Coordinates of C-alpha atoms and ligand atoms in Angstrom, one line a residue:
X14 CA -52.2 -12.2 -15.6
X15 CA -48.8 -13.9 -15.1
X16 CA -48.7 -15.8 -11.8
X17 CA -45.6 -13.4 -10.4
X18 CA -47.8 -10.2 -11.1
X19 CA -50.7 -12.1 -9.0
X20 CA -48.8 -12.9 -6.3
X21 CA -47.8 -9.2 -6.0
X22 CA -51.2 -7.7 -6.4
X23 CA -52.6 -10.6 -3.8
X24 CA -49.8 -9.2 -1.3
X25 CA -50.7 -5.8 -2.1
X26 CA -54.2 -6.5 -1.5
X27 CA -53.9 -8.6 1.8
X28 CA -51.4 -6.6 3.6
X29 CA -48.3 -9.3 2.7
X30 CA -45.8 -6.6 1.1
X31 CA -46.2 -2.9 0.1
X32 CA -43.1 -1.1 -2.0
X33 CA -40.9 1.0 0.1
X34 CA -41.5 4.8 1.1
X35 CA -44.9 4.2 -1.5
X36 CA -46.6 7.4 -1.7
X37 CA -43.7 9.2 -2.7
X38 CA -43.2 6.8 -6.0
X39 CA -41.0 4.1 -3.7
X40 CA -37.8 3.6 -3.8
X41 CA -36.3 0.9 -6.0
X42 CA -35.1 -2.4 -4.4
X43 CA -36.6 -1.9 -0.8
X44 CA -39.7 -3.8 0.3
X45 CA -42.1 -3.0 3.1
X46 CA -43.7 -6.0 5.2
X47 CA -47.2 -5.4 6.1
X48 CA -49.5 -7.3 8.7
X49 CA -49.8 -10.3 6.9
X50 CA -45.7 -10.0 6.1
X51 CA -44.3 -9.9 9.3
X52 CA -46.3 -12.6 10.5
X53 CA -45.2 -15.1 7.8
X54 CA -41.5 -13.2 8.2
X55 CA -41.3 -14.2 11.5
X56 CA -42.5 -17.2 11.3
X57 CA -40.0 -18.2 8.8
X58 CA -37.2 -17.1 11.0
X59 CA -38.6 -18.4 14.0
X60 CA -38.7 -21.7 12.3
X61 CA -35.3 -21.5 11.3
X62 CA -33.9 -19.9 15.1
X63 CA -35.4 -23.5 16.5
X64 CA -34.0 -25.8 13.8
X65 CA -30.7 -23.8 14.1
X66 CA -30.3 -23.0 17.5
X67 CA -32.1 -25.1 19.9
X68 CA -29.5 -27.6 19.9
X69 CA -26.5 -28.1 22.1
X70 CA -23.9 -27.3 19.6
X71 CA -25.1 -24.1 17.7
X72 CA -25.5 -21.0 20.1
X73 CA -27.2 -18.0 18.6
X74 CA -25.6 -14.6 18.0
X75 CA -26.7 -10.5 17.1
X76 CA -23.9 -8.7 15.5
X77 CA -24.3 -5.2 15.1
X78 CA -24.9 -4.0 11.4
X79 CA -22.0 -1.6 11.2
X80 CA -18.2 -3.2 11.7
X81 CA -14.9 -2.1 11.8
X82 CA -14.1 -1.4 8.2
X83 CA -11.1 -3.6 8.5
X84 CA -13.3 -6.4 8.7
X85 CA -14.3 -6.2 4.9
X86 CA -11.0 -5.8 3.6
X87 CA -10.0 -8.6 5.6
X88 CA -13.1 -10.5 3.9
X89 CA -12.2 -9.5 0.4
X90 CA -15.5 -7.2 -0.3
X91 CA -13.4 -3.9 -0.3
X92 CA -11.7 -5.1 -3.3
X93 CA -13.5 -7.8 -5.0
X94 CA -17.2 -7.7 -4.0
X95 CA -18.3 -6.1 -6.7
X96 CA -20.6 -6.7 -9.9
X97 CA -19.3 -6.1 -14.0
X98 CA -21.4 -3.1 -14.8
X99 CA -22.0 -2.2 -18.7
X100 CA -24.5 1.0 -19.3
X101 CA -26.1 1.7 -22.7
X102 CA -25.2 5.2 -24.1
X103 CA -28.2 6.0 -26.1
X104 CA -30.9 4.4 -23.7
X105 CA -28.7 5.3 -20.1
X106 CA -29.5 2.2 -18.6
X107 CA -27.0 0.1 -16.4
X108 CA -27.4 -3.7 -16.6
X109 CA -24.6 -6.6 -14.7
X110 CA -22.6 -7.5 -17.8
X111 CA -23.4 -11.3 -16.6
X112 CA -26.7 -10.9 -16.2
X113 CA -27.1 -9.3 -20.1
X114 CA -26.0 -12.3 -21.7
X115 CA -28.2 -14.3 -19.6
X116 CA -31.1 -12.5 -20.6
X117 CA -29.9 -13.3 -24.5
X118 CA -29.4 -16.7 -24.0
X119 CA -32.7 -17.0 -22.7
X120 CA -34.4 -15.4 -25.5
X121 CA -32.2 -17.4 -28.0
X122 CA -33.9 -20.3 -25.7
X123 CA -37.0 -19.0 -26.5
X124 CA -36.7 -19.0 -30.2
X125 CA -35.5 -22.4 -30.4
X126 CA -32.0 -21.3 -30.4
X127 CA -30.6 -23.9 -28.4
X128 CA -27.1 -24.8 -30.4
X129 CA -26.5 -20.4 -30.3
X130 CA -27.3 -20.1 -26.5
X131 CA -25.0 -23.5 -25.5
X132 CA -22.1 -21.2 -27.1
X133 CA -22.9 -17.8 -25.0
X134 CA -23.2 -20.0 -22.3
X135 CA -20.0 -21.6 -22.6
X136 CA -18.2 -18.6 -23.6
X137 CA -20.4 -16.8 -20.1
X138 CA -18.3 -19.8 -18.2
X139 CA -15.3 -19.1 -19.0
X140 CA -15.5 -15.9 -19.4
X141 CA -12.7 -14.2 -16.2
X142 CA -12.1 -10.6 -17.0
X143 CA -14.8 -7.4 -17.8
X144 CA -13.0 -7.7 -21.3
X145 CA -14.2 -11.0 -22.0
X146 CA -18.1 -9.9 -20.8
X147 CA -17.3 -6.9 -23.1
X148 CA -16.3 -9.3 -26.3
X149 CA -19.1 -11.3 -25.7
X150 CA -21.5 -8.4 -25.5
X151 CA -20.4 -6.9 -28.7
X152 CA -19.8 -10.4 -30.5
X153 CA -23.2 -11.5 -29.5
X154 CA -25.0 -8.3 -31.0
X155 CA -26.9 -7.5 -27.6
X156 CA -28.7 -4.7 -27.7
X157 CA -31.3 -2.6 -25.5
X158 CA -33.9 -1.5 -27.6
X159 CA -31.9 -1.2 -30.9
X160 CA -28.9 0.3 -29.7
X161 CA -25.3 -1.3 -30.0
X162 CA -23.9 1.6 -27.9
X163 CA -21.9 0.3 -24.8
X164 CA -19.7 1.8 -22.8
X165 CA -16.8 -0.5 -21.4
X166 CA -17.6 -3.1 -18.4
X167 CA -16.5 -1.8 -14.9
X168 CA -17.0 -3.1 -11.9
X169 CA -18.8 -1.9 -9.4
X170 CA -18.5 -2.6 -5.9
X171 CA -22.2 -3.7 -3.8
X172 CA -21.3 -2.2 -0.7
X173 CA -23.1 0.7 0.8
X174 CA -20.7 3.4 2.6
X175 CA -21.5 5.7 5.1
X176 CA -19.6 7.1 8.0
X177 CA -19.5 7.2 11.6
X178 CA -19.0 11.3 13.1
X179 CA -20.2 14.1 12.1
X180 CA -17.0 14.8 10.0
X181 CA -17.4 13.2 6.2
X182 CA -14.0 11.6 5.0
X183 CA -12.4 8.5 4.3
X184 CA -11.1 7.9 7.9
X185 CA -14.3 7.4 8.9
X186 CA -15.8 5.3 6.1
X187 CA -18.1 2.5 7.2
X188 CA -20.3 -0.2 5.6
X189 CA -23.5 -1.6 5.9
X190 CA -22.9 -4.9 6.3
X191 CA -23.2 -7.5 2.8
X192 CA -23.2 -10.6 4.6
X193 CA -24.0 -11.1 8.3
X194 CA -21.5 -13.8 7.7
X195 CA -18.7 -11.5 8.9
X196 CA -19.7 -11.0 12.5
X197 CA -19.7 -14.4 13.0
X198 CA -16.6 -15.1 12.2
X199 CA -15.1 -12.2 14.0
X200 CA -17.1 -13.2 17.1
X201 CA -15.9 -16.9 16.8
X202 CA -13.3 -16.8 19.7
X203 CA -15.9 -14.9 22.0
X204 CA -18.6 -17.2 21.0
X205 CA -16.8 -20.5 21.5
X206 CA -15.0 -19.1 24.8
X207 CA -18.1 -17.8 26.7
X208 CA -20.2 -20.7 25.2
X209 CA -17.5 -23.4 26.3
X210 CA -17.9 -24.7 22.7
X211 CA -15.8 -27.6 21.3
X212 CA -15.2 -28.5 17.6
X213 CA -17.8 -29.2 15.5
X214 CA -20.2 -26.1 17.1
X215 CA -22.0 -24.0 14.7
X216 CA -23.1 -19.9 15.2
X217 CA -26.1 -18.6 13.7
X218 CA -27.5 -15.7 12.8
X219 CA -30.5 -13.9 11.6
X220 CA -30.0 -10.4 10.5
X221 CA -30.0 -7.4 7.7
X222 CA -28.1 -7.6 4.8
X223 CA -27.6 -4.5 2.0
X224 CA -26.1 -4.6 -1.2
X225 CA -26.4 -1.8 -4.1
X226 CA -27.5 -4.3 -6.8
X227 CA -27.1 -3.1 -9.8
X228 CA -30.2 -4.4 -11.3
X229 CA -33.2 -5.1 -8.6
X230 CA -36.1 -7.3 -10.4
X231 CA -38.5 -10.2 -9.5
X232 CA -40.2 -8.7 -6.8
X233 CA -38.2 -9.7 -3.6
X234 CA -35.6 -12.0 -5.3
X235 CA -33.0 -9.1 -5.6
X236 CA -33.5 -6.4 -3.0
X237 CA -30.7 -3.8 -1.6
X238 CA -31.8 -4.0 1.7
X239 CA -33.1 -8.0 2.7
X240 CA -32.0 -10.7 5.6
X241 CA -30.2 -13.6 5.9
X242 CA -30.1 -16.2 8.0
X243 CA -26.7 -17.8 8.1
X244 CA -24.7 -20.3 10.1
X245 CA -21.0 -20.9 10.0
X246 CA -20.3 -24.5 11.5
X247 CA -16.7 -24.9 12.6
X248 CA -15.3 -28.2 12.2
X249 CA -12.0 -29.8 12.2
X250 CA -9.4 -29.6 8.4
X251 CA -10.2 -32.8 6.7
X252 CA -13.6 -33.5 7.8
X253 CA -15.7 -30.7 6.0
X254 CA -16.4 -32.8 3.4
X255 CA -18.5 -35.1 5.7
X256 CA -19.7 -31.8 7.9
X257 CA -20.7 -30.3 4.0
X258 CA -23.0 -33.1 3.2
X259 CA -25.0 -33.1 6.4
X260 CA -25.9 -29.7 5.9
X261 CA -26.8 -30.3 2.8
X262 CA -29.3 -32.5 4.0
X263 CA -30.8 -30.9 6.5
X264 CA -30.9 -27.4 5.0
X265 CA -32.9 -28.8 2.0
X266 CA -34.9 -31.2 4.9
X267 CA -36.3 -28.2 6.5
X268 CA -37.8 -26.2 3.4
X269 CA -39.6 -29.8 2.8
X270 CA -40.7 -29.7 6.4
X271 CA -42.1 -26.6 6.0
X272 CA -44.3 -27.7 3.4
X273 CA -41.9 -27.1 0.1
X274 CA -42.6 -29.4 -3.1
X275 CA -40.0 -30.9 -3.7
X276 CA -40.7 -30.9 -7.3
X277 CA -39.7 -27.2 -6.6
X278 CA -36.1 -27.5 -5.1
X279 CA -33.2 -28.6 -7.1
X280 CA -30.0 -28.6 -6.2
X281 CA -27.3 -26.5 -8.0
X282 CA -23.9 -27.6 -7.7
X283 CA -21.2 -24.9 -8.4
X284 CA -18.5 -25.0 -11.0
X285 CA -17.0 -22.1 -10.7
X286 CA -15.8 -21.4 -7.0
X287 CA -15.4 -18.5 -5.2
X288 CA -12.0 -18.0 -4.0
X289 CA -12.5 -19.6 -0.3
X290 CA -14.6 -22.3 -0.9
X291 CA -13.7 -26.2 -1.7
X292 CA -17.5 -26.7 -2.3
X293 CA -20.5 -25.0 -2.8
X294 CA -24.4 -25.6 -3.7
X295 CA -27.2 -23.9 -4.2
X296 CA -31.3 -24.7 -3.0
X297 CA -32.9 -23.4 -6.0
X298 CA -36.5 -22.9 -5.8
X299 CA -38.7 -23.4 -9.4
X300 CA -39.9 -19.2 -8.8
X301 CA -42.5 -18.0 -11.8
X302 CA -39.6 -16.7 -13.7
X303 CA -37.7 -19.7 -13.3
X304 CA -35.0 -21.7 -10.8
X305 CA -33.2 -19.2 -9.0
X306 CA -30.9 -20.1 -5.5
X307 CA -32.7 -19.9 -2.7
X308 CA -30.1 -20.7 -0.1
X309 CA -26.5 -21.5 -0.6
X310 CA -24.0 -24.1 1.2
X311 CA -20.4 -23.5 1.3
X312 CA -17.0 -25.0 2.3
X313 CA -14.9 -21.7 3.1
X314 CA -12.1 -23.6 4.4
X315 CA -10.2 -22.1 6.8
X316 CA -10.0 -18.6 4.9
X317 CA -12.3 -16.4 6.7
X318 CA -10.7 -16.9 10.3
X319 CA -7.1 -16.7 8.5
X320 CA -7.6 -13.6 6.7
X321 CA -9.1 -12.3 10.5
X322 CA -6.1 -13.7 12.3
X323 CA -3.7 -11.4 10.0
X324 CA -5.2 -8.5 9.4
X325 CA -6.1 -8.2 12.8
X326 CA -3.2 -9.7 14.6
X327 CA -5.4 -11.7 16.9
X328 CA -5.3 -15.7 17.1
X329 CA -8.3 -17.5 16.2
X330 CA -6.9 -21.3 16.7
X331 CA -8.9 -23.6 18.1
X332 CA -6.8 -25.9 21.1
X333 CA -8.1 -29.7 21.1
X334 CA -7.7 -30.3 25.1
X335 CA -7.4 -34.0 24.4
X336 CA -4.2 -34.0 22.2
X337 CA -2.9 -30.4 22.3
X338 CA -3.5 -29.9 18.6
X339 CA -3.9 -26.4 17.5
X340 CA -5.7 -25.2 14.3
X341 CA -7.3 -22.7 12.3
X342 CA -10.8 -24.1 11.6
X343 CA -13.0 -24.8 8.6
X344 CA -16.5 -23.4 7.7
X345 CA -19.2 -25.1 6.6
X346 CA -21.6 -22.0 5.6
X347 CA -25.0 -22.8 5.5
X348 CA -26.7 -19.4 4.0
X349 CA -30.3 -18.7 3.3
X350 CA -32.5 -15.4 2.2
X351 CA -35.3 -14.4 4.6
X352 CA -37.4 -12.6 2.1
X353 CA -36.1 -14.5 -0.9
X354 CA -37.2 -17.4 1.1
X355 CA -40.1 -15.9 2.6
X356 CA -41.1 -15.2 -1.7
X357 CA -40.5 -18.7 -2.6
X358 CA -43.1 -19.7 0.6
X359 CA -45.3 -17.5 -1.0
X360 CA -45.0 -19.0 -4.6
X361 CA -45.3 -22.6 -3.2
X362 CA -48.4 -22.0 -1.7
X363 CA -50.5 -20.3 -4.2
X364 CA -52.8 -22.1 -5.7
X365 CA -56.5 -21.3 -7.9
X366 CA -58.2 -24.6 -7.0
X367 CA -61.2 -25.2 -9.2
X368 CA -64.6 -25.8 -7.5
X369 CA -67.6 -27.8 -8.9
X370 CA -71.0 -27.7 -7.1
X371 CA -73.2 -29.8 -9.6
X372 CA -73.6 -27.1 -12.9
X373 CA -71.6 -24.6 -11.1
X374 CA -67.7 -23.8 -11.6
X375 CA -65.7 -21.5 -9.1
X376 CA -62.1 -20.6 -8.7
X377 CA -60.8 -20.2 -5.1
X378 CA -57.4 -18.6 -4.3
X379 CA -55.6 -20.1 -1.6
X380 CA -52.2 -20.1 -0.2
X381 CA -51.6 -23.9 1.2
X382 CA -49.1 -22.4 3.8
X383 CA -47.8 -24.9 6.2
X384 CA -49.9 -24.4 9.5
X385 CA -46.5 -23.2 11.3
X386 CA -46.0 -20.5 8.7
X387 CA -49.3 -19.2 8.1
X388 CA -49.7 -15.5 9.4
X389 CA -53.1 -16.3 10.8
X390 CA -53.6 -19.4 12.6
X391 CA -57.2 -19.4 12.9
X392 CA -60.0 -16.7 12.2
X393 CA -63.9 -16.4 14.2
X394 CA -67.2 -15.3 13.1
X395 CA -70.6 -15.2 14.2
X396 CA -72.9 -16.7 11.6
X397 CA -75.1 -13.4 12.3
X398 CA -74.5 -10.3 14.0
X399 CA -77.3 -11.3 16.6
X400 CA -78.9 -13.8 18.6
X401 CA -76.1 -14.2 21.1
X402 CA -73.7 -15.3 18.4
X403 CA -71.4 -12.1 18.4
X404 CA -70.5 -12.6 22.1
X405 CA -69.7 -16.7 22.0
X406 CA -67.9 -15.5 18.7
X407 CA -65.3 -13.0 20.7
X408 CA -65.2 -15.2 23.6
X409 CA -63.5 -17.8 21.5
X410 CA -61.7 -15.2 19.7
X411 CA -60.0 -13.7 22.8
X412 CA -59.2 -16.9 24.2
X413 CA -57.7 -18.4 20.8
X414 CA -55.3 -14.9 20.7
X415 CA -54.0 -15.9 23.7
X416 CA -51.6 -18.0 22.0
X417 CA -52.0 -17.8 17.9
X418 CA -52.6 -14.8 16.1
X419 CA -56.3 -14.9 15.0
X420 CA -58.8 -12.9 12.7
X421 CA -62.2 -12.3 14.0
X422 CA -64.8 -11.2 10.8
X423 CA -68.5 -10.7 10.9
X424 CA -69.2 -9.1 7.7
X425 CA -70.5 -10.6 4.2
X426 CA -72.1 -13.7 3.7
X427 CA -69.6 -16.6 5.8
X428 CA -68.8 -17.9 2.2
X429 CA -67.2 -15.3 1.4
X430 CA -65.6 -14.9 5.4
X431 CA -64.2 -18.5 4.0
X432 CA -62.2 -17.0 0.6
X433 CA -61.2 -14.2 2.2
X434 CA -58.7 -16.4 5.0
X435 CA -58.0 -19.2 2.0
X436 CA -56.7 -16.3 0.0
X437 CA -54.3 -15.3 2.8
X438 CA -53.7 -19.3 3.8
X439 CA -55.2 -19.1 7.3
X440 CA -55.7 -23.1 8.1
X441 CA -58.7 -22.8 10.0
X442 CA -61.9 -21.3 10.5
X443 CA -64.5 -21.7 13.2
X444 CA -68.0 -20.3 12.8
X445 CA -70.6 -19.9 15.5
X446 CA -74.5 -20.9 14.6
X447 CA -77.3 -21.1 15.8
X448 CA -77.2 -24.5 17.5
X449 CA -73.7 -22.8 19.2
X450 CA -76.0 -21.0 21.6
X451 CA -77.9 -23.7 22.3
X452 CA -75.3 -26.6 22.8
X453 CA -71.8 -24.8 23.1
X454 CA -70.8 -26.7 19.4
X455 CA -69.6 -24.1 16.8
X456 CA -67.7 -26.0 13.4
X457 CA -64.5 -25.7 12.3
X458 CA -63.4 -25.4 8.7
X459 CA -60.2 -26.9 7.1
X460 CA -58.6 -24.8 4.6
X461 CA -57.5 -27.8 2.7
X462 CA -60.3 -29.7 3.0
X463 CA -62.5 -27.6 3.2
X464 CA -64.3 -30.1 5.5
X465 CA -66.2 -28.9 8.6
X466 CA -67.0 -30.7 12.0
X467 CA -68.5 -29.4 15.0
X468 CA -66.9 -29.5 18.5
X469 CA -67.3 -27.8 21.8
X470 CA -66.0 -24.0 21.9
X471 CA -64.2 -24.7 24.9
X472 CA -62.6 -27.4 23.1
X473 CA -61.1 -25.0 20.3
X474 CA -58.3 -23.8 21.6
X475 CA -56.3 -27.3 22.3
X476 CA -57.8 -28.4 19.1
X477 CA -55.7 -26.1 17.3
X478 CA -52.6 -26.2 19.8
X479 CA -52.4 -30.1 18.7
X480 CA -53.0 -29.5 15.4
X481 CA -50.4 -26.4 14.6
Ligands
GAP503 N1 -22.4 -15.4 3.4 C1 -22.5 -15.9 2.1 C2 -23.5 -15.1 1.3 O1 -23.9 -14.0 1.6 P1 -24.8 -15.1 -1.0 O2 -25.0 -16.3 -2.0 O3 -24.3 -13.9 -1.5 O4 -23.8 -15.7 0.1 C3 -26.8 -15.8 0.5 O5 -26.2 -14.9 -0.3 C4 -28.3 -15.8 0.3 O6 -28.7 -14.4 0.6 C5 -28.8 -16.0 -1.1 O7 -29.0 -17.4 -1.3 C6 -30.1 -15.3 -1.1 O8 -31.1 -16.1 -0.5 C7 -29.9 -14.1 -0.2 N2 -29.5 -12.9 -1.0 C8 -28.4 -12.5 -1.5 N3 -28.5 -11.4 -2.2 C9 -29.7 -11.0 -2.1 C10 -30.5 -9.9 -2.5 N4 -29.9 -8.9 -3.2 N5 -31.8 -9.8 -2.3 C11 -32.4 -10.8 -1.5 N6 -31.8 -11.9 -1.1 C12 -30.4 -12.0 -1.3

């Protein structure tokens, strides 16, 4: 089995993800988080809400989802977010233009092609107008399972509408938000007032995101519904370059600190740049079907707050109190997927480690999460279901949930208690025997190591506060 369709049976299996609305077929692009998900979801953002925010310069903010549609023209995504669309006549399916000619240069890739897919690739580069995907298409003999049949490219814009009232028309057209980007920015002067903010101070942001994607694939890579979790830092014209750099490094600092090979990030410089930004760069993470961004950083320049200041009519200057100076400020975008990232966690952490005990060869699943991320901190079982074991068991049990969530599990042999919490990355495991009832010692098992010591059960609890 391919290491993607793994991961997405072993999340099946263990609670991690479940497709959307499944019983009735699911609904394409849309994700459910089970147990195991939401822990490792929340986690993830929780992790990020203290890296973020706990700091005197970034103050935390919850837009609502739904905004004043003048917000996205103001933005641009009324009128330009949108994707090239191309469908197939004979075979009636829709592919992003772009993403077509990907997909052939890849295969040309594949077959040792490499001199044919540097030219689509250069001629994808420069490539401006739906025309040019169109040429390309046609020049490049794409097809989808034989057929040459294409209709024109069109574009077709990402955003979900839906509208506010009972009454259905285009006064009362609404989006679901794209970005969560844009209620930051339209909450900057309210932000920086009532936080008493002064240039550089950043606003962050955790929160849903849709977008009709055109093509939804990878498991959660490309969803139409996900979250971001973005931050727009506000710093003075002239010194974004400097402000750019040190989110650079402490964006790709955290996915390290949270346990991230970093022979699995790379950075991806743009060269072609959206129409606000000065600079950009992707994270990428090294996913099973290859690098793919993970988290973007952008220099927006001022663009963002100027296109709010005129279509709304409102100031949004910053004053310097020292020197009187007035000015529109620039971004520094720091912009991250929750699930995307939450996928790439996953990825990184799986692992089949081979086992040898003398003759005998086993494979064990585990996900190496970081200790912080793991979904289950620690889990509890009685060696037997007797003798007094059960009760020491759930005494430690209760007093461990107190604080992490824990498993407790008294069935099957405790070997197989042991797989079951690698496979779902919980980082420790502590088992009551039979010389617990007598001395108040149970052991505890590294998931790593897979090394066990004994200690005192009352003793469990700190060990694993100082050690998460
Ligand atoms: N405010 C800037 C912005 O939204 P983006 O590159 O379009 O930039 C930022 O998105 C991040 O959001 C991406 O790096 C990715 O992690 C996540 N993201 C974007 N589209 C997504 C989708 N369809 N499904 C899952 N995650 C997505």
């Amino acid at each position: 089995m391919e290491l993607l369709e793994k991961i997405i049976s072993l999340s099946k299996r263990k609670g991690f993800v479940f497709q959307s609305s499944e019983i009735y077929g699911g609904l394409n692009g849309c994700w459910d988080f089970g147990p195991l998900g939401v822990e490792l979801l929340k986690n993830i953002k929780d992790e990020w809400w203290k890296a973020m925010t706990y700091r005197d310069n970034i103050e935390g903010l919850d837009a609502s989802i739904l905004m004043h549609p003048r917000t996205w023209d103001a933005s641009g995504h009324t009128v330009q977010f949108s994707d090239p669309m191309i469908d197939n006549k004979t075979t009636k399916k829709r592919f992003r233009a772009d993403n077509l000619i990907e997909e052939e240069i890849q295969k040309l890739l594949k077959k040792g092609k490499t001199e044919k897919a540097a030219e689509l690739e250069k001629k994808l580069e420069s490539a401006k107008e739906n025309e040019d995907y169109y040429n390309i298409i046609i020049e490049a003999d794409i097809h989808d399972s034989g057929s040459r049949e294409w209709t024109e490219v069109k574009n077709f814009n990402l955003m979900f509408k839906t509208f506010v009232g009972p009454v259905e028309d285009s006064s009362n057209t609404v989006y679901l938000r794209p970005e969560t980007a844009q209620g930051i920015f339209v909450n900057f002067k309210n932000v920086m007032e009532s936080g008493r903010q002064k240039i550089p101070f950043g606003i962050a942001q955790i929160g849903k995101a849709f977008r009709n994607e055109i093509n939804t694939k990878n498991f959660l890579f490309r969803t139409r519904e996900f979250e971001q979790m973005e931050m727009q830092y506000f710093v003075k014209p002239g010194t974004e370059k400097e402000s750019f750099e040190h989110w650079q490094k402490e964006r790709w600092n955290w996915y390290v600190s949270l346990g991230m090979k970093e022979e699995n990030l790379r950075w991806h410089d743009h060269e072609k740049l959206a129409h606000y930004a000065n600079f950009a760069s992707d994270i990428e993470f090294k996913f099973p079907f290859g690098f793919g961004e993970m988290e973007g950083i952008h220099s927006r320049t001022d663009f963002d707050l100027l296109k709010h200041q005129e279509y709304s009519g409102k100031k949004l200057e910053y004053v310097d109190t020292v020197n009187g100076d007035r000015f529109v400020p620039y971004v520094i975008e720091t912009s991250g997927g929750v699930s995307r990232s939450f996928m790439a966690f996953l990825c990184n952490a799986y692992e089949e480690e081979v086992i040898r005990d003398g003759e005998k060869e086993d494979v064990r699943t585990v996900l190496r999460f970081h200790k912080k991320l793991a979904p289950i901190k620690a889990a509890v079982f009685p060696l037997v279901k007797k003798d007094g074991m059960p009760e020491i068991a759930k005494e430690i049990f209760n007093d461990i949930q107190t604080t992490f969530k824990a498993q407790y599990d008294e069935s099957g042999a405790v070997g197989r208690r042991y797989r079951r919490q690698d496979e779902i990355g919980t980082p420790y495991c502590i088992t009551v025997d039979g010389q617990s009832v007598e001395d108040g010692t149970v052991t505890i098992r590294d998931r790593d190591t897979m090394d066990q010591f004994r200690i005192h059960k009352d003793e469990v609890l700190a060990y694993l506060k100082s050690n998460i």
